[in-house]
Coordinates of N, CA and C in Angstrom, one line a residue:
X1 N -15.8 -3.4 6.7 CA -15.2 -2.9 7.9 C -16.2 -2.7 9.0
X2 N -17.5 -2.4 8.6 CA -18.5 -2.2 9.5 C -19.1 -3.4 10.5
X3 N -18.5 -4.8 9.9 CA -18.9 -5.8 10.1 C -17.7 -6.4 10.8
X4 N -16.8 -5.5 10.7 CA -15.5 -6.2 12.0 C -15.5 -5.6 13.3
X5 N -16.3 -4.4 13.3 CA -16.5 -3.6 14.3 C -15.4 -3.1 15.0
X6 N -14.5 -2.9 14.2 CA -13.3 -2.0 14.4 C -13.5 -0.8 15.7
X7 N -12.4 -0.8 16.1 CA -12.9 0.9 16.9 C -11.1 1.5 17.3
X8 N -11.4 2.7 16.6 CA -10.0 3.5 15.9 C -10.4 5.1 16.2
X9 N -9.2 6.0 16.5 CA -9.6 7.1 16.4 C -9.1 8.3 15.4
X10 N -8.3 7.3 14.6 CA -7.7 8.5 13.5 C -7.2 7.4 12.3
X11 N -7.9 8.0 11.1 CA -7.2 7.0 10.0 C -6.3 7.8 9.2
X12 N -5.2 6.8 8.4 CA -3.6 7.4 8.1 C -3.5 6.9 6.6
X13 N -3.4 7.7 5.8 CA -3.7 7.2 4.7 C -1.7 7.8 4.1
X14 N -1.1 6.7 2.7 CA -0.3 8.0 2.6 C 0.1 7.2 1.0
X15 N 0.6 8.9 0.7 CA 0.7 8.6 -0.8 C -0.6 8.8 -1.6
X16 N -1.0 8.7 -3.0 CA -1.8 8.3 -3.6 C -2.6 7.4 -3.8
X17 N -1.9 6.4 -3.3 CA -2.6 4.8 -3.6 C -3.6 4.9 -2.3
X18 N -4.0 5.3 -1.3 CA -4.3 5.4 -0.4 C -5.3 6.3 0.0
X19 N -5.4 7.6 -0.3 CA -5.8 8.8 -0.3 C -7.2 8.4 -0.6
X20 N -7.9 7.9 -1.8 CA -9.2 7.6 -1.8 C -10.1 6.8 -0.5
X21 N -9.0 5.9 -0.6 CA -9.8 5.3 0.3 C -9.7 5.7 1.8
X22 N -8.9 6.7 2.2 CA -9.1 7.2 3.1 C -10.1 8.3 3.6
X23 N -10.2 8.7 2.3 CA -11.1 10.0 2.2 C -12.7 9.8 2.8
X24 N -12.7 8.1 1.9 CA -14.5 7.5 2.5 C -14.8 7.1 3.3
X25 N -13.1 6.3 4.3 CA -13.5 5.9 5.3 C -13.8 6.9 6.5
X26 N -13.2 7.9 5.8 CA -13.3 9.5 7.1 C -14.9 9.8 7.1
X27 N -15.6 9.9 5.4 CA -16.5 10.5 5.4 C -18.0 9.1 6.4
X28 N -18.0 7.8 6.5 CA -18.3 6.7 6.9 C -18.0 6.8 8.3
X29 N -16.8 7.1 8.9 CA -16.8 7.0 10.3 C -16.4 8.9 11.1
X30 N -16.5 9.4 10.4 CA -16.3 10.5 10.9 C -15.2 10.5 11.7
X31 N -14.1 10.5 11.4 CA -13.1 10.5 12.3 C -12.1 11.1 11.7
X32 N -11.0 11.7 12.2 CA -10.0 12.3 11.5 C -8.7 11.9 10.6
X33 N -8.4 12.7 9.7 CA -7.8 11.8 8.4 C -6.5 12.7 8.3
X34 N -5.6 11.8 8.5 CA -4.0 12.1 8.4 C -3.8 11.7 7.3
X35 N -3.0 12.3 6.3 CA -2.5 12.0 5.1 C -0.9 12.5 4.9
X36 N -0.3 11.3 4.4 CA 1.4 11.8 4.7 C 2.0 11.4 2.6
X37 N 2.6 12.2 2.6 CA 2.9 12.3 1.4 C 4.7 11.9 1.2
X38 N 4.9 11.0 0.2 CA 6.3 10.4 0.3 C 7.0 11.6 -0.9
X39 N 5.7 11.9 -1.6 CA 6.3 12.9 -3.0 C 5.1 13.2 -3.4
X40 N 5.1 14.2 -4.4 CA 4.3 14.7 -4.8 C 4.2 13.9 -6.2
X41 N 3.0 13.9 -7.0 CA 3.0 13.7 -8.8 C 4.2 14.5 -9.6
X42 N 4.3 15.7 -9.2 CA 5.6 16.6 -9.9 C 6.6 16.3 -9.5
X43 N 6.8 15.9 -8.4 CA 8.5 15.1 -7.9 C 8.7 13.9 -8.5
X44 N 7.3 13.2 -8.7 CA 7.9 11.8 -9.0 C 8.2 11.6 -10.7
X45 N 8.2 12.2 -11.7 CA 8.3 13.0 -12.7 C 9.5 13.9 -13.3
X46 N 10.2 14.2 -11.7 CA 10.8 15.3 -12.0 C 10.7 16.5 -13.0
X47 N 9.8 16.8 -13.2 CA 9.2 18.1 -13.8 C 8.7 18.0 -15.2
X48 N 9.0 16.7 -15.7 CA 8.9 16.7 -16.9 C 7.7 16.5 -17.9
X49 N 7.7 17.9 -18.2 CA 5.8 18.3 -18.9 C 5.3 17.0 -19.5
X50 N 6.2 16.5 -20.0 CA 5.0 15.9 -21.1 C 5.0 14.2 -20.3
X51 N 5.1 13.8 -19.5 CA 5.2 12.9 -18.4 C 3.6 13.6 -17.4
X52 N 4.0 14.7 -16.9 CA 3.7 15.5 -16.0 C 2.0 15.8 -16.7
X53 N 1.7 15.9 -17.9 CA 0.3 16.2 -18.4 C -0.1 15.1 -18.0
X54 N 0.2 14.0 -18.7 CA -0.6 12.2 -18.2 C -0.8 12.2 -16.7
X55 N 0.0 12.5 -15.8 CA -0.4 11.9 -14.2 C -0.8 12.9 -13.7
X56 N -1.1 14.4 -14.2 CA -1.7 15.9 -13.5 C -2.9 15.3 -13.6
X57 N -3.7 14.7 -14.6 CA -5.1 13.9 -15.0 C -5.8 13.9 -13.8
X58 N -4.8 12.2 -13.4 CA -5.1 11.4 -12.5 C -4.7 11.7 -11.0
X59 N -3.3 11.3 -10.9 CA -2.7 11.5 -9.5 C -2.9 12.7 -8.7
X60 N -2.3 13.7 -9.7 CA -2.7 15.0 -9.0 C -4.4 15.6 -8.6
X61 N -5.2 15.1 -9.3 CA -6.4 15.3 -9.2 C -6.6 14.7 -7.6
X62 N -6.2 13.4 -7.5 CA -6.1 12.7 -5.9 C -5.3 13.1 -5.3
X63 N -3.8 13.8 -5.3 CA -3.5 14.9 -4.5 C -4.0 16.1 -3.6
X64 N -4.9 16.6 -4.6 CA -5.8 17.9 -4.5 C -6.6 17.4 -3.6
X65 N -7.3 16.6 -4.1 CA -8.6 16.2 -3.1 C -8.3 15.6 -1.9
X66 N -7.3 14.9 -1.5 CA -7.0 14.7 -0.2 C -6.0 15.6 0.6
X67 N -5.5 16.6 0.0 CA -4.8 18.1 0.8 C -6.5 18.9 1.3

C-alpha cells in the first residue's frame, strides 16, 4: 500500500473478515478506523453454546479487539 501512495482519511473495515486488517492499517497510517458490524459471532450462531464455544475462540476474540 505504501508503494501506491494512496492518500485517505479514514479507513472502514466491517465484519470480521476485515477487522484485522484494518486494525494495522490504522496502527501504519495513523488514521482513523471505522468498523461496522453486520452481526455479531453470537447472532450468527444464534446462541447456540456448543457452535458458540468453536467461534468465541476465534471470531469473537477479533470482535473484542476491534470494538
Amino acid at each position: 500500500m505504501k508503494k501506491m501512495k494512496l492518500d485517505f482519511d479514514i479507513i472502514y473495515a466491517y465484519a470480521w473478515l476485515t477487522d484485522l486488517a484494518g486494525i494495522e492499517i490504522k496502527k501504519i497510517y495513523k488514521k482513523p478506523l471505522v468498523v461496522h458490524f453486520h452481526s455479531l459471532v453470537y447472532d450468527r450462531v444464534g446462541g447456540n453454546p456448543d457452535v458458540l464455544k468453536y467461534l468465541y475462540d476465534y471470531n469473537y476474540e477479533i470482535e473484542l479487539e476491534a470494538v
